[in-house]
Short mmCIF file of C-alpha atoms in Angstrom, two decimals:
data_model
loop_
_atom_site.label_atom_id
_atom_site.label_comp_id
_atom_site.label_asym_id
_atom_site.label_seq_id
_atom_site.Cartn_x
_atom_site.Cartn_y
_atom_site.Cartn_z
CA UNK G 72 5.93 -18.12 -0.05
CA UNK G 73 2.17 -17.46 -0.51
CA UNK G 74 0.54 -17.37 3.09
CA UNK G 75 -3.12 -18.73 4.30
CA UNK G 76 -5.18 -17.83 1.33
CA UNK G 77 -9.24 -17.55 1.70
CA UNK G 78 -11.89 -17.18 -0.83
CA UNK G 79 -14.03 -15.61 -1.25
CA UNK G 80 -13.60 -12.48 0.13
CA UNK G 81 -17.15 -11.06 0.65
CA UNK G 82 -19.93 -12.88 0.59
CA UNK G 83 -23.89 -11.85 0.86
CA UNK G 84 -26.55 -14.50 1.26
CA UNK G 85 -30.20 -15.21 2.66
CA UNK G 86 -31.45 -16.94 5.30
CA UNK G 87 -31.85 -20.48 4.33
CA UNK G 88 -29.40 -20.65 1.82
CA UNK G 89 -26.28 -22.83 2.39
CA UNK G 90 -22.31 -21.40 1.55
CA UNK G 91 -19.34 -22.71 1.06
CA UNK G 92 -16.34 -21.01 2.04
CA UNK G 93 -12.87 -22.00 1.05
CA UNK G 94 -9.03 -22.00 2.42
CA UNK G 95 -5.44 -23.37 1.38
CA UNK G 96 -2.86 -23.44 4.00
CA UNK G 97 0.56 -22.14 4.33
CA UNK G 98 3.04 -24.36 1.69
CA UNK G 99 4.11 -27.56 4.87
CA UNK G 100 0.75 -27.04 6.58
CA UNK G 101 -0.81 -29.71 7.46
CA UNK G 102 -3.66 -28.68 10.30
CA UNK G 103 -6.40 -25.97 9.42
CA UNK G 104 -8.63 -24.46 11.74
CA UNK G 105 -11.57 -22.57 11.30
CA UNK G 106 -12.57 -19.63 13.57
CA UNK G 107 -15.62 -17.56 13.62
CA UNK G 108 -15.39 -13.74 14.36
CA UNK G 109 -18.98 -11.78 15.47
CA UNK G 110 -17.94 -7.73 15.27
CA UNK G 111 -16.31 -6.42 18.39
CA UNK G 112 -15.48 -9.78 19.63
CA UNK G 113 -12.34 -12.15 19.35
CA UNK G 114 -12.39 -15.44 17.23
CA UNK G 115 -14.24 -18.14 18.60
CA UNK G 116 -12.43 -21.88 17.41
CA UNK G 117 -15.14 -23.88 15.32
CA UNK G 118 -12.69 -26.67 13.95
CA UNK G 119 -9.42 -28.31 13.58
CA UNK G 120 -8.62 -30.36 10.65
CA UNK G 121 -5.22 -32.26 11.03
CA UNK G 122 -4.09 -34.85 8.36
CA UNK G 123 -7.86 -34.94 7.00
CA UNK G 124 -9.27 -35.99 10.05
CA UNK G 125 -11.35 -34.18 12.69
CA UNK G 126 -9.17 -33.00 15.90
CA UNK G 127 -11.40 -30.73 17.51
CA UNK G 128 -15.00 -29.12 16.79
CA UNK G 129 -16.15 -26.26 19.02
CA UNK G 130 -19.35 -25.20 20.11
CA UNK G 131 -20.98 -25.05 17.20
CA UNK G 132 -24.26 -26.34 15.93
CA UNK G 133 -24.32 -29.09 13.25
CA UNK G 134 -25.63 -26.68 10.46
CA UNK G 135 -21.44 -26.42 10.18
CA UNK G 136 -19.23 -28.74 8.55
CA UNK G 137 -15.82 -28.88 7.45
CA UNK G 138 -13.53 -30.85 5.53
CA UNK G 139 -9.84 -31.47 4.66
CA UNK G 140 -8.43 -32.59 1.28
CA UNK G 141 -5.34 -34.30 0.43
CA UNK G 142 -3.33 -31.06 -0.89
CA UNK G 143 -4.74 -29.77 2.90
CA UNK G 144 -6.89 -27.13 1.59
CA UNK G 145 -10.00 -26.85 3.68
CA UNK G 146 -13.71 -25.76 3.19
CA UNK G 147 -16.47 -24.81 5.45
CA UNK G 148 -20.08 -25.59 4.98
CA UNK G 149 -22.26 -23.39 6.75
CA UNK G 150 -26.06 -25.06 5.94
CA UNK G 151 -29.51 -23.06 6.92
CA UNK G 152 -27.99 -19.87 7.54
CA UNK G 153 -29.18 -17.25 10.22
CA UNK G 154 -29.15 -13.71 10.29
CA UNK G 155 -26.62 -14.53 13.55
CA UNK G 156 -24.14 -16.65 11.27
CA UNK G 157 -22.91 -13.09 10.29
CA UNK G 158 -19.60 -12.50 11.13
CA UNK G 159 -15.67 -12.34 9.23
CA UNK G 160 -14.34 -16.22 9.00
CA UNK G 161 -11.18 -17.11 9.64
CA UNK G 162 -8.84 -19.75 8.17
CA UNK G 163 -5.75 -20.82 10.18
CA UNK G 164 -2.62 -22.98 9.18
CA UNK G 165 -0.14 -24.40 11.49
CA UNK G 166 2.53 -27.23 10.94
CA UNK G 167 1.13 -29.71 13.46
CA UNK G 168 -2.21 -29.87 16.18
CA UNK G 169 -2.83 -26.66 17.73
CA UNK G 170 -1.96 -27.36 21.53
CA UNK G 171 1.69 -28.97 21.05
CA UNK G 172 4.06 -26.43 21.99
CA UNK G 173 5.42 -24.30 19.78
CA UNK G 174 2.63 -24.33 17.49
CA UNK G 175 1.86 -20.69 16.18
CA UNK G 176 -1.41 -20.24 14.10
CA UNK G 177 -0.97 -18.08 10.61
CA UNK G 178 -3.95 -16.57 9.74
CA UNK G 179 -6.12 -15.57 6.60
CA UNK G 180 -7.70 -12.63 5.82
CA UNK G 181 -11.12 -13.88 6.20
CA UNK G 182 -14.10 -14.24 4.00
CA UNK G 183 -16.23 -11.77 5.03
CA UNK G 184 -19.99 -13.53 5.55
CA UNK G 185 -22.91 -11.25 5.21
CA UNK G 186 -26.69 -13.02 5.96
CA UNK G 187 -29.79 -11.05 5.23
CA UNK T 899 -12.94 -22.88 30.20
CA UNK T 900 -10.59 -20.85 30.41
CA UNK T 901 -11.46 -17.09 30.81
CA UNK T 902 -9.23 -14.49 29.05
CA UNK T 903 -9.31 -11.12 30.11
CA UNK T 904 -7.65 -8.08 27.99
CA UNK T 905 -6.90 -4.13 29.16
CA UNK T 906 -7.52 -1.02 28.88
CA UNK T 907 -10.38 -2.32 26.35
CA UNK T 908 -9.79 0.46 24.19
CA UNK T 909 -6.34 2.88 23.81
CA UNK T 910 -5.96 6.31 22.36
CA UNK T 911 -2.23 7.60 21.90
CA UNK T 912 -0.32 10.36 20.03
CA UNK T 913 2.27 9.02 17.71
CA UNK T 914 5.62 7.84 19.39
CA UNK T 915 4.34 7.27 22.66
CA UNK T 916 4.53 4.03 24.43
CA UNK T 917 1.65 1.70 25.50
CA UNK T 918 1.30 -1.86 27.16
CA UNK T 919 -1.07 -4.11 27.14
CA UNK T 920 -2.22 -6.59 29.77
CA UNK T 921 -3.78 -10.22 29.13
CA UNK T 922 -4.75 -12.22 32.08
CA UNK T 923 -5.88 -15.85 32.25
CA UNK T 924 -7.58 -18.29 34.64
CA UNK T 925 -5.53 -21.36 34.39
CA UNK T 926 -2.26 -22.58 33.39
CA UNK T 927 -1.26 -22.63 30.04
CA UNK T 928 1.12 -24.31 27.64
CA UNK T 929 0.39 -22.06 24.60
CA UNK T 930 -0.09 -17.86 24.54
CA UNK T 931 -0.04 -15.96 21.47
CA UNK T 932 -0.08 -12.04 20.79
CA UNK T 933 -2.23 -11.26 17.50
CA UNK T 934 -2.34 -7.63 15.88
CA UNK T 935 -5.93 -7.22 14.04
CA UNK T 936 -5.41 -4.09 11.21
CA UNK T 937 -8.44 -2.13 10.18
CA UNK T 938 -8.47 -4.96 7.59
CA UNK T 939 -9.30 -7.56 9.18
CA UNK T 940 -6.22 -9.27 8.80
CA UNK T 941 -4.52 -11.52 11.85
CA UNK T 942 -1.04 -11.15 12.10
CA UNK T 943 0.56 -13.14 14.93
CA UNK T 944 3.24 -11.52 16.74
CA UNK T 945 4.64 -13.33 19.23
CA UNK T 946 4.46 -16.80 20.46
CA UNK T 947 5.23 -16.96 24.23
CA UNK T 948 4.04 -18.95 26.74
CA UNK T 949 6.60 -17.84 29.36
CA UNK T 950 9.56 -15.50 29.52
CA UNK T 951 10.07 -12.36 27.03
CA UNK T 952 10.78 -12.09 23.29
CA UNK T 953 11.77 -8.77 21.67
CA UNK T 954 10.91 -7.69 17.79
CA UNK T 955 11.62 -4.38 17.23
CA UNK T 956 9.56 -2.04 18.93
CA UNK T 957 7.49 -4.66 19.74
CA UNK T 958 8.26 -6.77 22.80
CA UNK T 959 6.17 -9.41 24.98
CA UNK T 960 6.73 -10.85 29.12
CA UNK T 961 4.51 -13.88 30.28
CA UNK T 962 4.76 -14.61 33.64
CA UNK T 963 3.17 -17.81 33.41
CA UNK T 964 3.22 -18.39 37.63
CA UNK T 965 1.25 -15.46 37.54
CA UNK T 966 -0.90 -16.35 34.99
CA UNK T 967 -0.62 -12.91 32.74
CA UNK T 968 1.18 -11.65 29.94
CA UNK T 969 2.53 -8.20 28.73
CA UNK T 970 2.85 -6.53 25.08
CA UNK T 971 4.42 -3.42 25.16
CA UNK T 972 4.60 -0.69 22.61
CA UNK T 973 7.48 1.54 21.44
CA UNK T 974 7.27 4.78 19.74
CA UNK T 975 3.92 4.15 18.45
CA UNK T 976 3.26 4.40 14.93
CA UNK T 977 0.16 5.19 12.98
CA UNK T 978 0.15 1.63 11.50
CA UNK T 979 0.15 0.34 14.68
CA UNK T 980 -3.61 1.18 14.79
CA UNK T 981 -5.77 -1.88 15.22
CA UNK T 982 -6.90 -4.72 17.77
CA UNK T 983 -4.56 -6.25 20.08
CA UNK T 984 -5.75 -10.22 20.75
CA UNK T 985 -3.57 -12.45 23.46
CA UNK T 986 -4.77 -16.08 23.14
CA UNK T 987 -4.16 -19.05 24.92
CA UNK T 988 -4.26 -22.54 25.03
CA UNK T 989 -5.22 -23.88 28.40
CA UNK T 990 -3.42 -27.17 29.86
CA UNK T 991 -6.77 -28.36 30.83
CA UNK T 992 -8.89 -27.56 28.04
CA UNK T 993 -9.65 -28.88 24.68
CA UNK T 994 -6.19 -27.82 23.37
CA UNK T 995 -7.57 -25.30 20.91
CA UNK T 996 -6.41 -21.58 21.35
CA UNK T 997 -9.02 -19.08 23.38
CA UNK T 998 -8.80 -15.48 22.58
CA UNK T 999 -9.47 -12.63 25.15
CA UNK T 1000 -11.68 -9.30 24.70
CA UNK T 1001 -8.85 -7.82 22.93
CA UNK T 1002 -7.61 -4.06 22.88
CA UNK T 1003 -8.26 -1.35 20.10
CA UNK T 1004 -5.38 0.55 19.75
CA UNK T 1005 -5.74 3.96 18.02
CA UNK T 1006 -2.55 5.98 17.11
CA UNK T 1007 -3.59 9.72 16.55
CA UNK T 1008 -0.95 11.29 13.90
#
């Protein structure tokens, strides 16, 4: 079975610009969260999409977005970048809500996000 | 929120020695995870274990969840065990989404 898949992989844009990044989730998946990983540092949670709604949005500013489609695949807006939105973005799958026990996340490889 | 604390921050070992690696937390916790980070970038999740210890291979993991801490320890270190070590947590308090710590690079010299 194919795990969390991301694309793209690398990604360069400008400040201003908006991007788009995308994920599928593990085959049975149903939640996807969306992490954001500055270098040296661990992931920091930005959402959790469970059954295509909204479970849980961390503290990030509204220049982010995220949605959930029917097959579960996921994307993440990022709108009016900053040089500080740099960082490796991580997609996560896990069968139910992250927080019920039990629930391991299965990570991506990340799309690498690079602002100049 | 919940504060997660990782050491040694960084780790430098000879191949086939042993290593372990501490992750403390601030509150109580219903959900603890041990992540290995390769030079790639890629997540791979190791161990789910909120309380008690799991074995996998050379690879094996305590929480003491009374305690509020949790152990990964390290076998006969390989080379491909390189990387960074993440413990993360899910707090019974908190907004039920998982909290990493610091983490801990791991460096296994041939």
């Amino acid at each position: 079975d194919a795990g969390v898949t991301q694309s793209p992989t690398h990604l360069i844009k400008t400040r201003g610009q908006q991007v788009t990044l995308r994920c599928s989730p593990i085959s049975g998946h149903k939640s996807v969260s969306w992490y954001q990983q500055v270098l040296g540092q661990g992931p920091q949670f930005i959402f959790q999409y469970y059954e295509k709604e909204e479970r849980g949005r961390g503290n990030f500013p509204d220049r982010f977005s995220a949605r959930q489609f029917p097959n579960y695949s996921s994307e993440l807006n990022v709108n009016a970048l900053l040089l500080g939105d740099s960082a490796l973005y991580l997609c996560a799958s896990s069968l139910a809500v992250t927080g019920g026990r039990n629930e391991k996340l299965f990570f991506g490889s990340g799309t690498q996000l690079s602002v100049l | 929120g919940i504060q997660v604390e990782q050491s040694p921050p960084d780790l430098i070992l000879q191949e086939g020695a042993n290593s372990t690696l501490r992750c403390n937390f601030s509150d109580s916790v219903n959900n603890l995870q041990w992540f290995h980070q390769n030079p790639w970038g890629q997540l791979i999740n190791l161990f789910y274990i909120p309380s008690g210890t799991k074995q996998n291979g050379r690879l094996s993991a305590t929480t003491v969840a009374t305690e509020r801490y949790s152990l990964l320890y390290i076998s006969s270190s390989q080379t491909t065990d390189s990387g960074v070590y993440f413990c993360a947590v899910i707090s019974n308090f908190g907004n039920e989404k998982l909290t990493f710590g610091t983490g801990t690079r791991l460096t296994i010299i041939p």
